[in-house]
JSON list of C-alpha atoms in Angstrom, two decimals:
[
{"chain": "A", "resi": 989, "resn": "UNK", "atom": "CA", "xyz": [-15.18, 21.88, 22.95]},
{"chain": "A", "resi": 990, "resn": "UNK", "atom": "CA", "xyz": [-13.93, 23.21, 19.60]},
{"chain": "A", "resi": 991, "resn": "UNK", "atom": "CA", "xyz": [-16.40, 25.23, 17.68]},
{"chain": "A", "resi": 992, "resn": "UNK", "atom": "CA", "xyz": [-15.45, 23.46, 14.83]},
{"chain": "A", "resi": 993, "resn": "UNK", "atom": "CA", "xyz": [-16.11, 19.77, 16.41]},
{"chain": "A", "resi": 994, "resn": "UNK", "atom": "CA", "xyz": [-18.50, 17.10, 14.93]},
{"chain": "A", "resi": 995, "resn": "UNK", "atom": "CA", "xyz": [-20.00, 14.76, 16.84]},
{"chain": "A", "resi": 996, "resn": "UNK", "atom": "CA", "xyz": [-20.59, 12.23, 14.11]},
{"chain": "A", "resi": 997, "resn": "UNK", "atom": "CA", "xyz": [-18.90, 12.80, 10.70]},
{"chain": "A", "resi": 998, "resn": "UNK", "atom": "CA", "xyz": [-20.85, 11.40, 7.75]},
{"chain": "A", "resi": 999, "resn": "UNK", "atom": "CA", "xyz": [-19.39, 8.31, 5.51]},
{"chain": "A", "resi": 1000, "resn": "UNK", "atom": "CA", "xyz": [-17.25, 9.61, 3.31]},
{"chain": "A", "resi": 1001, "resn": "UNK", "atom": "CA", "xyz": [-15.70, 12.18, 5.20]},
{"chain": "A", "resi": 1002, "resn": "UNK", "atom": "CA", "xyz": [-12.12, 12.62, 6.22]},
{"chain": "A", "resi": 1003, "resn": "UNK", "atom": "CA", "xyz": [-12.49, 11.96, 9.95]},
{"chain": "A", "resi": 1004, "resn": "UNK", "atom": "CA", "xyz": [-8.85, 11.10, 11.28]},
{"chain": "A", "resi": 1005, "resn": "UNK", "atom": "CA", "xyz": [-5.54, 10.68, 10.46]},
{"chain": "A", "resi": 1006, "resn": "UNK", "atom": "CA", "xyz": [-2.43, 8.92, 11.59]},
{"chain": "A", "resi": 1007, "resn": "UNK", "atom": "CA", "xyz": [1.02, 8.47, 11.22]},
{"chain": "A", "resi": 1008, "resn": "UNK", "atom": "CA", "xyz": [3.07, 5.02, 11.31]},
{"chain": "A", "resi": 1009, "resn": "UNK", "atom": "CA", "xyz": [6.80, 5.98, 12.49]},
{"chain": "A", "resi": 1010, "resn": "UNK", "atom": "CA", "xyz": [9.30, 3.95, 13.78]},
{"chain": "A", "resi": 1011, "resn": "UNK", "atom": "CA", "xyz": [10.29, 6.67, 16.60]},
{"chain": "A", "resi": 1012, "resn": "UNK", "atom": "CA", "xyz": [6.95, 8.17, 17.93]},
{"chain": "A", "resi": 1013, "resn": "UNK", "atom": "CA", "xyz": [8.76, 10.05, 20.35]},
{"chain": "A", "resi": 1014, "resn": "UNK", "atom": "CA", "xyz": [10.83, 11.70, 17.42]},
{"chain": "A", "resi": 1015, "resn": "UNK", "atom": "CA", "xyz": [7.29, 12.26, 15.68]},
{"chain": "A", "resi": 1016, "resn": "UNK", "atom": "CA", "xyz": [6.77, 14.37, 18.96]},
{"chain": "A", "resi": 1017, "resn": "UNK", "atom": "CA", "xyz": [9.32, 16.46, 18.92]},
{"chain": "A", "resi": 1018, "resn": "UNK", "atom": "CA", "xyz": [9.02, 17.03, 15.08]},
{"chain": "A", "resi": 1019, "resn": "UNK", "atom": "CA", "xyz": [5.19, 17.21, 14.78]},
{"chain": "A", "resi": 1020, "resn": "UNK", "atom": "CA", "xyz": [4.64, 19.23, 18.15]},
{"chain": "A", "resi": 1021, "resn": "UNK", "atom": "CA", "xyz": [7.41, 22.09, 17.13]},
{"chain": "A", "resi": 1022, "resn": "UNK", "atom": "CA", "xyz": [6.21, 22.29, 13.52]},
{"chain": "A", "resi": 1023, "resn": "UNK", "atom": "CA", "xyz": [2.15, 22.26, 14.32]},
{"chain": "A", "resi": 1024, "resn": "UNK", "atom": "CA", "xyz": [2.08, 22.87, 18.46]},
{"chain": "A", "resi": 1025, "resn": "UNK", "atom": "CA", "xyz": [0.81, 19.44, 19.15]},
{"chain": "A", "resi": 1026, "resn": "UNK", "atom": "CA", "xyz": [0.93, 18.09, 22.85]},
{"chain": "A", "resi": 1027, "resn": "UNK", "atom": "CA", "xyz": [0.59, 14.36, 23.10]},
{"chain": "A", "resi": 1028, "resn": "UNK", "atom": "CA", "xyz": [-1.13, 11.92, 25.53]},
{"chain": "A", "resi": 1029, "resn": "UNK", "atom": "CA", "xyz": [-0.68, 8.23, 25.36]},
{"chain": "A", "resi": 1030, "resn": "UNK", "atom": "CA", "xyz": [-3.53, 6.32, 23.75]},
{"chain": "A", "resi": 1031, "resn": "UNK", "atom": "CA", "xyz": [-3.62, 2.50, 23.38]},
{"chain": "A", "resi": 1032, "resn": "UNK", "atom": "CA", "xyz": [-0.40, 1.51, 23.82]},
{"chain": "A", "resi": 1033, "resn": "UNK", "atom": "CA", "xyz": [1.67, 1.78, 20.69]},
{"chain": "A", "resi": 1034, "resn": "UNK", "atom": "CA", "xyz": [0.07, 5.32, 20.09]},
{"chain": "A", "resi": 1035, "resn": "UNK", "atom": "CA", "xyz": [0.25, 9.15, 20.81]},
{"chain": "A", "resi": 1036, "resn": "UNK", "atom": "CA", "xyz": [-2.91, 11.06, 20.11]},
{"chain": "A", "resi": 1037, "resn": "UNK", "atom": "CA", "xyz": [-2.03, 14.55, 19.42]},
{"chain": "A", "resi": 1038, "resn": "UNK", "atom": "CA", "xyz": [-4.18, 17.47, 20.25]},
{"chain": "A", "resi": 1039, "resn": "UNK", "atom": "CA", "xyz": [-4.11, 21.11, 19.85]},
{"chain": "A", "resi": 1040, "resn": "UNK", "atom": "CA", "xyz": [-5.51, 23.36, 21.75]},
{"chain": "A", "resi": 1041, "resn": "UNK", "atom": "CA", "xyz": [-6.80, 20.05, 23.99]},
{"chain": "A", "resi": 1042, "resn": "UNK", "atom": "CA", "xyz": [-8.60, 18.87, 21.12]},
{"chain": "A", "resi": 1043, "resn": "UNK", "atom": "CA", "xyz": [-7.66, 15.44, 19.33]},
{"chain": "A", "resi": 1044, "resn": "UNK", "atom": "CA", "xyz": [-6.15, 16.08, 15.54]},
{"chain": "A", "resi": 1045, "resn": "UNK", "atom": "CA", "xyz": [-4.17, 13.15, 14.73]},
{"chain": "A", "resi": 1046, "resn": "UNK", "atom": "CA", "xyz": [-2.49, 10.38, 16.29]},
{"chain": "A", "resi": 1047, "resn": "UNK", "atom": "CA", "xyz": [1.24, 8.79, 15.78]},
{"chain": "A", "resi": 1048, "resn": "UNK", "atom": "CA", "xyz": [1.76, 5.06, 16.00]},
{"chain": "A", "resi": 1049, "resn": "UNK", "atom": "CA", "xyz": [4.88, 3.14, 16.55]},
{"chain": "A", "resi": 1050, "resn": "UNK", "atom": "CA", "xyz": [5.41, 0.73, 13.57]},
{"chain": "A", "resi": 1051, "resn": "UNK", "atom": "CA", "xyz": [5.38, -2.97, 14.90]},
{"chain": "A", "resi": 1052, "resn": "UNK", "atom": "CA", "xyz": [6.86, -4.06, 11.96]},
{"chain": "A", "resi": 1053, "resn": "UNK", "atom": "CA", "xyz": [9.73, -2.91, 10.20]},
{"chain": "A", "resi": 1054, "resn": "UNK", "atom": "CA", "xyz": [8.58, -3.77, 6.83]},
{"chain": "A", "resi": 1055, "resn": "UNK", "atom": "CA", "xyz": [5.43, -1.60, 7.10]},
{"chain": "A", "resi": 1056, "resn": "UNK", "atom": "CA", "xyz": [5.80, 1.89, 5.28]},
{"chain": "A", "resi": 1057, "resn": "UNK", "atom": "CA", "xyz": [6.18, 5.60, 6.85]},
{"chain": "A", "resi": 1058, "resn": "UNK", "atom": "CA", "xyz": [3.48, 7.14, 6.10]},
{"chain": "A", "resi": 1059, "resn": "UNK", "atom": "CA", "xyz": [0.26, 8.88, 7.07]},
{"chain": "A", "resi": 1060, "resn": "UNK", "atom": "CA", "xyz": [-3.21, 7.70, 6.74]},
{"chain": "A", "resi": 1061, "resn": "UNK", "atom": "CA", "xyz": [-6.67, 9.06, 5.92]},
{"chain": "A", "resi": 1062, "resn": "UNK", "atom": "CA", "xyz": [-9.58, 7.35, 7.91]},
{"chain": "A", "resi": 1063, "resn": "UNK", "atom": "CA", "xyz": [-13.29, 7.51, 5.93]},
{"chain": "A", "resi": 1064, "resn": "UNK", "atom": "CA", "xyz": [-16.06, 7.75, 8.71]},
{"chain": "A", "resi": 1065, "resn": "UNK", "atom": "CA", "xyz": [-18.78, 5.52, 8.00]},
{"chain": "A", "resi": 1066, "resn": "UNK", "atom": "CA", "xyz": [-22.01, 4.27, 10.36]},
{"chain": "A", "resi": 1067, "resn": "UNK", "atom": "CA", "xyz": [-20.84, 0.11, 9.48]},
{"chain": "A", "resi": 1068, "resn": "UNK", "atom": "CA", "xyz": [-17.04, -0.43, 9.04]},
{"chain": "A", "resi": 1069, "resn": "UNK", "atom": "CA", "xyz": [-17.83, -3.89, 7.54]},
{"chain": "A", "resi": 1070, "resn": "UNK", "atom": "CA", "xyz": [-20.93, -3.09, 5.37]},
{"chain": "A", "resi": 1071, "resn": "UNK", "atom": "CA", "xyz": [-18.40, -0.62, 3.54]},
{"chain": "A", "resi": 1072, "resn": "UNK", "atom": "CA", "xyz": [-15.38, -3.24, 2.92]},
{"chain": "A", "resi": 1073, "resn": "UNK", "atom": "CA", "xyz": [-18.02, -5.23, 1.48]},
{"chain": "A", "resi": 1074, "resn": "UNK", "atom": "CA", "xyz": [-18.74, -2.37, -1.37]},
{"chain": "A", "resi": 1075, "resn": "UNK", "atom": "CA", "xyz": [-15.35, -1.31, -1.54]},
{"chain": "A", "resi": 1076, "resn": "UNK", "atom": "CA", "xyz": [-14.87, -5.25, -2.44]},
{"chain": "A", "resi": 1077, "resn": "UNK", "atom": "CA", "xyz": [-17.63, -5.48, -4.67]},
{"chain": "A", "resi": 1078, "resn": "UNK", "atom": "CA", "xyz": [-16.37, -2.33, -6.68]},
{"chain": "A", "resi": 1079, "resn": "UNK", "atom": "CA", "xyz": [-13.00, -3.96, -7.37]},
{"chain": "A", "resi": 1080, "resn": "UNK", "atom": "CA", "xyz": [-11.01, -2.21, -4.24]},
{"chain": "A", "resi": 1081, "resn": "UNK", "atom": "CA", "xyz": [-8.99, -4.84, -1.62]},
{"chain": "A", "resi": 1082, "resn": "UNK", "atom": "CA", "xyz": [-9.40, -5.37, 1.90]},
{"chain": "A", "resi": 1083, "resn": "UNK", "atom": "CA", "xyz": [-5.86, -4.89, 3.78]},
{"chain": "A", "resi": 1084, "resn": "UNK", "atom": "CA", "xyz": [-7.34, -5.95, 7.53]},
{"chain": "A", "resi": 1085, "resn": "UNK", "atom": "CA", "xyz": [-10.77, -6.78, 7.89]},
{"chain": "A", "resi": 1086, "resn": "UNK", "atom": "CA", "xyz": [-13.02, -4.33, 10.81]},
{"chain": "A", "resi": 1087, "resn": "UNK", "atom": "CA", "xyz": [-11.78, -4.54, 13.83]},
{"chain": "A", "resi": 1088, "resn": "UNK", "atom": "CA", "xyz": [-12.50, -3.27, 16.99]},
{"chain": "A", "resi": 1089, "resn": "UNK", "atom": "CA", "xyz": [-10.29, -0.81, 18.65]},
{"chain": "A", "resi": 1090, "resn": "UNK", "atom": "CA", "xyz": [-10.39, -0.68, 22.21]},
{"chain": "A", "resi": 1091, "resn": "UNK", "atom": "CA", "xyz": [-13.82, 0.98, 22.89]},
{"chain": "A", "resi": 1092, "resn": "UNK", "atom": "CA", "xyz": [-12.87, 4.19, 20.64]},
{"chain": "A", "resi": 1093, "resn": "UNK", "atom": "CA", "xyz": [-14.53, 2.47, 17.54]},
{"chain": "A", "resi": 1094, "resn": "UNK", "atom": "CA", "xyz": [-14.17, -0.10, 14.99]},
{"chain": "A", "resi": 1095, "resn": "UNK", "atom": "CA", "xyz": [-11.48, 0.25, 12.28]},
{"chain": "A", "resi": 1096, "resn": "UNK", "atom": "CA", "xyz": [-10.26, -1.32, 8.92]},
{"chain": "A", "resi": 1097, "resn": "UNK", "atom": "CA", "xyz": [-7.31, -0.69, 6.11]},
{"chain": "A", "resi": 1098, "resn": "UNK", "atom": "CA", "xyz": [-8.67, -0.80, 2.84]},
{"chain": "A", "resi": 1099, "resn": "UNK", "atom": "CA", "xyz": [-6.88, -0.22, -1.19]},
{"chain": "A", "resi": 1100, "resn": "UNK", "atom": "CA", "xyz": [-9.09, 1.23, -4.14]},
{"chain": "A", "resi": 1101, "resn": "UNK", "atom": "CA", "xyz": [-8.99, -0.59, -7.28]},
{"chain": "A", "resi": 1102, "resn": "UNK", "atom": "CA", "xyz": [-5.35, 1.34, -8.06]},
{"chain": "A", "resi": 1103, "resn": "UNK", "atom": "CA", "xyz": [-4.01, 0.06, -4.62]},
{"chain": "A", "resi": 1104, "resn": "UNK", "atom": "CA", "xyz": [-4.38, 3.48, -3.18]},
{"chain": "A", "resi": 1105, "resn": "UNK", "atom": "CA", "xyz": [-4.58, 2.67, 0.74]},
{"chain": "A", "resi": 1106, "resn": "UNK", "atom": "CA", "xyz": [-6.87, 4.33, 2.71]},
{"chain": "A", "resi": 1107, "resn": "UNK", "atom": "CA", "xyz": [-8.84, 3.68, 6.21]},
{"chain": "A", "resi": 1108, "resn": "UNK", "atom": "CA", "xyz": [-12.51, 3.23, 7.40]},
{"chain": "A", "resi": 1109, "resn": "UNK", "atom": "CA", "xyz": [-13.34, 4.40, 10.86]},
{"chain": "A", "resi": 1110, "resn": "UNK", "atom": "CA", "xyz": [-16.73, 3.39, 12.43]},
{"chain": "A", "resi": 1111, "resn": "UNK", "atom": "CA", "xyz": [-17.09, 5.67, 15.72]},
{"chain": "A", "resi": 1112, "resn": "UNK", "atom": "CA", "xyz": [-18.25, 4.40, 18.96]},
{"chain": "A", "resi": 1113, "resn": "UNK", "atom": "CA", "xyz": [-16.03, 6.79, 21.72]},
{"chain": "A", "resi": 1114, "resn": "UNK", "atom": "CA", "xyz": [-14.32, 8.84, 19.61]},
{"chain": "A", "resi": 1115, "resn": "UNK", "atom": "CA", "xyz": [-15.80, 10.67, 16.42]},
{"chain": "A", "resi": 1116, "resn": "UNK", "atom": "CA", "xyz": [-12.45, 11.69, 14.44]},
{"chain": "A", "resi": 1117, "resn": "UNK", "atom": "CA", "xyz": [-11.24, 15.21, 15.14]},
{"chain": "A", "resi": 1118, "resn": "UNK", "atom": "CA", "xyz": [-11.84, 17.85, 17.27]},
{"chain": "A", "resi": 1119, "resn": "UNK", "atom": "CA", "xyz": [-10.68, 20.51, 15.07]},
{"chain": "A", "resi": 1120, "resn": "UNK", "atom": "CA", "xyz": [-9.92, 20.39, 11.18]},
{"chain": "A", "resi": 1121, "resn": "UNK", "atom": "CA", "xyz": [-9.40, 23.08, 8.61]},
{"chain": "A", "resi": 1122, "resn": "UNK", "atom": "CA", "xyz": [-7.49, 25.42, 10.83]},
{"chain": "A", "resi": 1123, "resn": "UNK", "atom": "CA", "xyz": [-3.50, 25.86, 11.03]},
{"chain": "A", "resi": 1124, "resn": "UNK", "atom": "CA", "xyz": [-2.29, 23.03, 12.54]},
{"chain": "A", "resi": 1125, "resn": "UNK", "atom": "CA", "xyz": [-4.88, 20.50, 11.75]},
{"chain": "A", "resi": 1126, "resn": "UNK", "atom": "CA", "xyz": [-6.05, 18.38, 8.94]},
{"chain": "A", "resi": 1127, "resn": "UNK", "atom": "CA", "xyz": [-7.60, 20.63, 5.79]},
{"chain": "A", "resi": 1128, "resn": "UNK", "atom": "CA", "xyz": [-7.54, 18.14, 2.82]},
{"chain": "A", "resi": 1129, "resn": "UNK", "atom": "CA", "xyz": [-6.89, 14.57, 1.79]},
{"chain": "A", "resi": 1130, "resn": "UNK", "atom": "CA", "xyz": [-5.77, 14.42, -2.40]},
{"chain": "A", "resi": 1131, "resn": "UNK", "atom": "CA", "xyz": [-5.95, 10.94, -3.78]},
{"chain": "A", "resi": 1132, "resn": "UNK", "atom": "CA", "xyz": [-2.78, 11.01, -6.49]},
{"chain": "A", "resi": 1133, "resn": "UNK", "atom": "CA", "xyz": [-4.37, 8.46, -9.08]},
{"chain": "A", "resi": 1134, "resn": "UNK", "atom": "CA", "xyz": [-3.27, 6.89, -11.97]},
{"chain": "A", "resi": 1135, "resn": "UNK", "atom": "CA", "xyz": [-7.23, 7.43, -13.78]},
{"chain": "A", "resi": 1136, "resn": "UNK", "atom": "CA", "xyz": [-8.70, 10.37, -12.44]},
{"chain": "A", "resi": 1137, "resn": "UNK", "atom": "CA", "xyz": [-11.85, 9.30, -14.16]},
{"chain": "A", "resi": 1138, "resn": "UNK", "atom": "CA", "xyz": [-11.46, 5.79, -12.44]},
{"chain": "A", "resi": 1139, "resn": "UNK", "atom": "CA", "xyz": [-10.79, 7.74, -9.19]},
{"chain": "A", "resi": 1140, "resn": "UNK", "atom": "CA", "xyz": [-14.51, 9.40, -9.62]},
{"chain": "A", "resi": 1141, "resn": "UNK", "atom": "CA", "xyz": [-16.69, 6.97, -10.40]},
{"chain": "A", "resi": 1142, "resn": "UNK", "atom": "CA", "xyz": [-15.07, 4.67, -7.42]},
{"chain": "A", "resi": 1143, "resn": "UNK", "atom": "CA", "xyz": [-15.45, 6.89, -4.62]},
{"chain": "A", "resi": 1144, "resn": "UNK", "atom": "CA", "xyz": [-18.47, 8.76, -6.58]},
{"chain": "A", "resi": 1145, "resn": "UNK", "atom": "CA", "xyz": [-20.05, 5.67, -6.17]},
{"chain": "A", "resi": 1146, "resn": "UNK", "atom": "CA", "xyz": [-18.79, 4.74, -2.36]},
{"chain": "A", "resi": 1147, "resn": "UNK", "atom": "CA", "xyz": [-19.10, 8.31, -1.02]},
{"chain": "A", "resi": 1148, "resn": "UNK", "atom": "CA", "xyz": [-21.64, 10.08, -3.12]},
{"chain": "A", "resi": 1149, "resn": "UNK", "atom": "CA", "xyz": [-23.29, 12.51, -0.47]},
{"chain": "A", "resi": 1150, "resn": "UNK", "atom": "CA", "xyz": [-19.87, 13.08, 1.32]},
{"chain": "A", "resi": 1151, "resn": "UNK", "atom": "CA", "xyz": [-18.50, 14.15, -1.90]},
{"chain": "A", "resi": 1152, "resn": "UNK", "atom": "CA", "xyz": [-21.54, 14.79, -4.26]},
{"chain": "A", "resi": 1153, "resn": "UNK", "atom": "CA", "xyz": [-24.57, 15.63, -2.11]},
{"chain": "A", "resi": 1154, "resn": "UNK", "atom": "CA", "xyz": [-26.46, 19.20, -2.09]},
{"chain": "A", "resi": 1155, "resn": "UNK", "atom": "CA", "xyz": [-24.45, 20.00, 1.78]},
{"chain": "A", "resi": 1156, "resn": "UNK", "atom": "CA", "xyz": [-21.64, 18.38, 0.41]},
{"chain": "A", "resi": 1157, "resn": "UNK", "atom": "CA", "xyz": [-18.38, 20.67, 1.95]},
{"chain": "A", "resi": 1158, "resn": "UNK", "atom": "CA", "xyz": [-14.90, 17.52, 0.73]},
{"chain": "A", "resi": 1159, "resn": "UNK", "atom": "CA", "xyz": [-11.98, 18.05, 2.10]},
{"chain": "A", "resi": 1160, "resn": "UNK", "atom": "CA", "xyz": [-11.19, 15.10, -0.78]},
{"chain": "A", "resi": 1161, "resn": "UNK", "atom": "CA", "xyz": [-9.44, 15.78, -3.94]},
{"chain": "A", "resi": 1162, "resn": "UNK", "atom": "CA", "xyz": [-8.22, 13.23, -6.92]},
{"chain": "A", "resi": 1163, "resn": "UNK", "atom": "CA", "xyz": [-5.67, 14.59, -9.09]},
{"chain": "A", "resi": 1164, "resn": "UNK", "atom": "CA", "xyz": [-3.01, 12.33, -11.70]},
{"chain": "A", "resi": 1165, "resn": "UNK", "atom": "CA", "xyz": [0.11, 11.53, -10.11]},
{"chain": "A", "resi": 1166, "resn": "UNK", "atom": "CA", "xyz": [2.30, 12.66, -12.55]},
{"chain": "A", "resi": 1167, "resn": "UNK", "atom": "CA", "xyz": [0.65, 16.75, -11.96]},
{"chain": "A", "resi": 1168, "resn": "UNK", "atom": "CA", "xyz": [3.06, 16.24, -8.59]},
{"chain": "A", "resi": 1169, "resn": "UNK", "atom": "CA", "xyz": [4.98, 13.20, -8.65]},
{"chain": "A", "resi": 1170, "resn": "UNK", "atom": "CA", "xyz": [7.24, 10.64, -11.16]},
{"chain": "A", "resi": 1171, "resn": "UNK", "atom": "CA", "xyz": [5.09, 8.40, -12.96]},
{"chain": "A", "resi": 1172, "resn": "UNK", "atom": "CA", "xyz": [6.18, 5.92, -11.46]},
{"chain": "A", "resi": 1173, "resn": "UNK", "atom": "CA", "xyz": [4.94, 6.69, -8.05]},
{"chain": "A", "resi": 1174, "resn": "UNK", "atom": "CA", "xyz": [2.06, 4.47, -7.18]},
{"chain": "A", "resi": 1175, "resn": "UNK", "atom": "CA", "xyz": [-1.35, 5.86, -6.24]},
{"chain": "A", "resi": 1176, "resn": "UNK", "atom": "CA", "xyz": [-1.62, 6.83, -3.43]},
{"chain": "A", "resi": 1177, "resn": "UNK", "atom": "CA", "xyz": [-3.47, 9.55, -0.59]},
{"chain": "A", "resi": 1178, "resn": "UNK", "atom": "CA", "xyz": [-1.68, 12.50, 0.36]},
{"chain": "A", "resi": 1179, "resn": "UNK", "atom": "CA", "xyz": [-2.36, 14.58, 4.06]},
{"chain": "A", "resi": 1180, "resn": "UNK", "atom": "CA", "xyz": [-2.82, 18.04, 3.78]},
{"chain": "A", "resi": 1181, "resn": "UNK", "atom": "CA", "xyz": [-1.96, 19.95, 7.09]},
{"chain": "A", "resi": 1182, "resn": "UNK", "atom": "CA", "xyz": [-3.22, 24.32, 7.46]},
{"chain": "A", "resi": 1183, "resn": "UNK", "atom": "CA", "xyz": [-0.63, 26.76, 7.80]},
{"chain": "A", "resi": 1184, "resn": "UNK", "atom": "CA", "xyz": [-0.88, 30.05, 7.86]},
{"chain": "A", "resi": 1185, "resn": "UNK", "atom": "CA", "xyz": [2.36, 30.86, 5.66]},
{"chain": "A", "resi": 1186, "resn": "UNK", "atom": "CA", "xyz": [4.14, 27.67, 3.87]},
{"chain": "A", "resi": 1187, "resn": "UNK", "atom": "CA", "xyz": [7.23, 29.40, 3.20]},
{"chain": "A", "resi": 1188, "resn": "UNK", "atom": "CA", "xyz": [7.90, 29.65, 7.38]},
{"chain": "A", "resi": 1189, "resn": "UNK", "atom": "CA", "xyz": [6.68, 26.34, 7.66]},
{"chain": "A", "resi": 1190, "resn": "UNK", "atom": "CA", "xyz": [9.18, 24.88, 5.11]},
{"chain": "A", "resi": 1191, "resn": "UNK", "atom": "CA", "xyz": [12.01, 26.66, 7.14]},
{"chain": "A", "resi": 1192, "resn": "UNK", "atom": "CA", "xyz": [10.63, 24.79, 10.17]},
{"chain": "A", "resi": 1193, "resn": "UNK", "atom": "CA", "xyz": [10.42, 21.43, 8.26]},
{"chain": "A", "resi": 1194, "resn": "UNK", "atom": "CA", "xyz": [13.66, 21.60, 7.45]},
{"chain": "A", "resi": 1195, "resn": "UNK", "atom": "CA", "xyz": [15.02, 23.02, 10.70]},
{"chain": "A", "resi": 1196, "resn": "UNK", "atom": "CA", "xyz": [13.41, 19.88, 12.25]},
{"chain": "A", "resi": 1197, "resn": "UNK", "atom": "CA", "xyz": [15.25, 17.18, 9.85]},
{"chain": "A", "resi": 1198, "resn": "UNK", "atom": "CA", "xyz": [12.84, 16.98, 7.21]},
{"chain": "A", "resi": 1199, "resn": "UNK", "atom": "CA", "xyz": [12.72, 17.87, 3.62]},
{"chain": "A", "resi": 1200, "resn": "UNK", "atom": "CA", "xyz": [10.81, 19.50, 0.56]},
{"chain": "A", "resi": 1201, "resn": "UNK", "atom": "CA", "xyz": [9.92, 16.97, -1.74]},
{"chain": "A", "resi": 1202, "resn": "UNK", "atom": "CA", "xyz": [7.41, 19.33, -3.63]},
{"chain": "A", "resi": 1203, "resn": "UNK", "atom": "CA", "xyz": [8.04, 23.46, -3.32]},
{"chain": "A", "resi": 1204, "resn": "UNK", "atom": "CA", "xyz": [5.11, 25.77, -3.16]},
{"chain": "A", "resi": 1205, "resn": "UNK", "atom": "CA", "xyz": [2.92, 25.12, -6.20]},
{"chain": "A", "resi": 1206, "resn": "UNK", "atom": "CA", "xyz": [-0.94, 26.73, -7.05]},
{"chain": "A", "resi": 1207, "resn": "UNK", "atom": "CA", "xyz": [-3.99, 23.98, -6.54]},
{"chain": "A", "resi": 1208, "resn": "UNK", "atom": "CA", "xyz": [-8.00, 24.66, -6.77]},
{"chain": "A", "resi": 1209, "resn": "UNK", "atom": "CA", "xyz": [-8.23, 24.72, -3.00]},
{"chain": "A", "resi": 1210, "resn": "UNK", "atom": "CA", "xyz": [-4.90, 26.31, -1.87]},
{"chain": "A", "resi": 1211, "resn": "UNK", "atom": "CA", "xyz": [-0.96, 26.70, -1.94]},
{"chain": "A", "resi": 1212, "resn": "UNK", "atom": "CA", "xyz": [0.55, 23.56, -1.22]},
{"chain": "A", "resi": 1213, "resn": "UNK", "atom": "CA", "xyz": [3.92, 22.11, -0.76]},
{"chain": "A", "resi": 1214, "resn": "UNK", "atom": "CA", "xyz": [4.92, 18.92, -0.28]},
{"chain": "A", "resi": 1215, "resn": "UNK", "atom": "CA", "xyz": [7.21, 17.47, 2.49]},
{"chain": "A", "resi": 1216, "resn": "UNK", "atom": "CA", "xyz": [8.66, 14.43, 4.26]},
{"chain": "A", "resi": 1217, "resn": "UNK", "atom": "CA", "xyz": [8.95, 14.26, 8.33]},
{"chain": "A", "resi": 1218, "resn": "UNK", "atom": "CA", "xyz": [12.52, 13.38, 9.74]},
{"chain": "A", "resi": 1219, "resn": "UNK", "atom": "CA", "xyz": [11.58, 9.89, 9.65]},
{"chain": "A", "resi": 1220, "resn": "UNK", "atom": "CA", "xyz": [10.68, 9.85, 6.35]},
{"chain": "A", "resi": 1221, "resn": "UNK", "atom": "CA", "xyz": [6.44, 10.09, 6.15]},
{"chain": "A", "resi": 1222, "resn": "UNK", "atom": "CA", "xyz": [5.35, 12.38, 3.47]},
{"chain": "A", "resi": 1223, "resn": "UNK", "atom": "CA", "xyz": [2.80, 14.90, 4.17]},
{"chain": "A", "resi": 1224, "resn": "UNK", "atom": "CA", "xyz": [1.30, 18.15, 2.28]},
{"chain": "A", "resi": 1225, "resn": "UNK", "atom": "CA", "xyz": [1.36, 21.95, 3.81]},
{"chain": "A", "resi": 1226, "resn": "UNK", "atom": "CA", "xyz": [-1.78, 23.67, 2.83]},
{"chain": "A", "resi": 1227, "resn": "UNK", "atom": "CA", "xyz": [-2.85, 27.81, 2.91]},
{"chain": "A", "resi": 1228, "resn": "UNK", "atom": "CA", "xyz": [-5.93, 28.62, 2.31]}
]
């Protein structure tokens, strides 16, 4: 087991990811060169990657063609449903209601009051990762928001030990969309993946049929850059 693996992740913090492509055995190829993922099928439509035998992410094949490209951040929380109900109440949208998934846990798709999508996940067989924070893996999740302020006092609210509490460790960020993006981009979450040296990992995205939306630029918790897969699903490289 990875030293780094938590058996239950409290609500509130990043626990998984995944990516909705149209080609999940292009994601392979792309994500598995760039990071050093291996694959194993998982639930039909998806591939859970791991590295190093540990799970990190998973890629889904879009049933839909209308649905975007584009990776998710799952919240862990103890009662998927309880928590659409507050994120309701506070003025946030419920995409598709809790449902179980297979006997791995209990999932919903959920907007915050900006439309911002995000994820719950609700653990039963599998917890979320089995390794974070380290090249390769997930690092940070950074909400691009219209109100900032807005963006605090909603999650604040939803997440307040996760994010807030005296242990508190987030790999969760808010920042205005315009510090990155047009202002016309809507709010949205953006995946952070380590690296040990963005500059050779740009080369690689690129090799690999992807491209830079976003060179290196200076953040609080790191050097990021900001790219797009060859299918099109944006994601953020992060050094530490």
């Amino acid at each position: 087991m990875a030293e780094n693996r938590a058996s239950v992740y409290a609500e509130g913090v990043p626990c998984w990811v995944d990516a909705q492509l149209p080609d999940v055995e292009a994601g392979k190829r792309f994500y598995g060169e760039l990071f050093g993922w291996t694959f194993e099928d998982w639930l039909g439509p998806f591939a859970q990657a791991l590295k190093d035998g540990e799970p990190v992410a998973a890629l889904v094949r879009k049933m839909d063609g209308r649905l975007p490209t584009v990776w998710t951040v799952y919240f862990a929380t103890p009662d998927a449903a309880a928590l659409a109900r507050r994120i309701r109440a506070a003025g946030g949208q419920i995409v598709s209601a809790p449902v179980p998934a297979g006997e791995l846990g209990v999932t919903a798709l959920v907007t915050d009051p900006e439309g911002a999508v995000f994820a719950l996940w609700q653990p039963v067989g599998h917890p979320g990762f089995g390794r974070r924070r380290e090249p390769g893996t997930f690092a940070w999740a950074e909400l691009y928001a219209r109100d900032t302020e807005a963006a605090n006092a909603f999650y604040g609210d939803l997440f307040q030990e996760a994010l807030f509490g005296p242990d508190a460790e987030p790999d969760f960020g808010r920042a205005p969309v315009s510090d990155v993006f047009p202002a016309e981009m809507p709010p949205h979450f953006l995946v952070h993946f380590a690296v040990e040296d963005v500059p050779a990992a740009l080369q690689d995205v690129t090799r690999l049929g992807g491209r830079i939306q976003a060179p290196p630029f200076r953040t609080s918790y790191g050097t990021v850059a900001v790219v797009t897969d060859n299918q099109g699903a944006s994601f953020a490289l992060l050094h530490r």
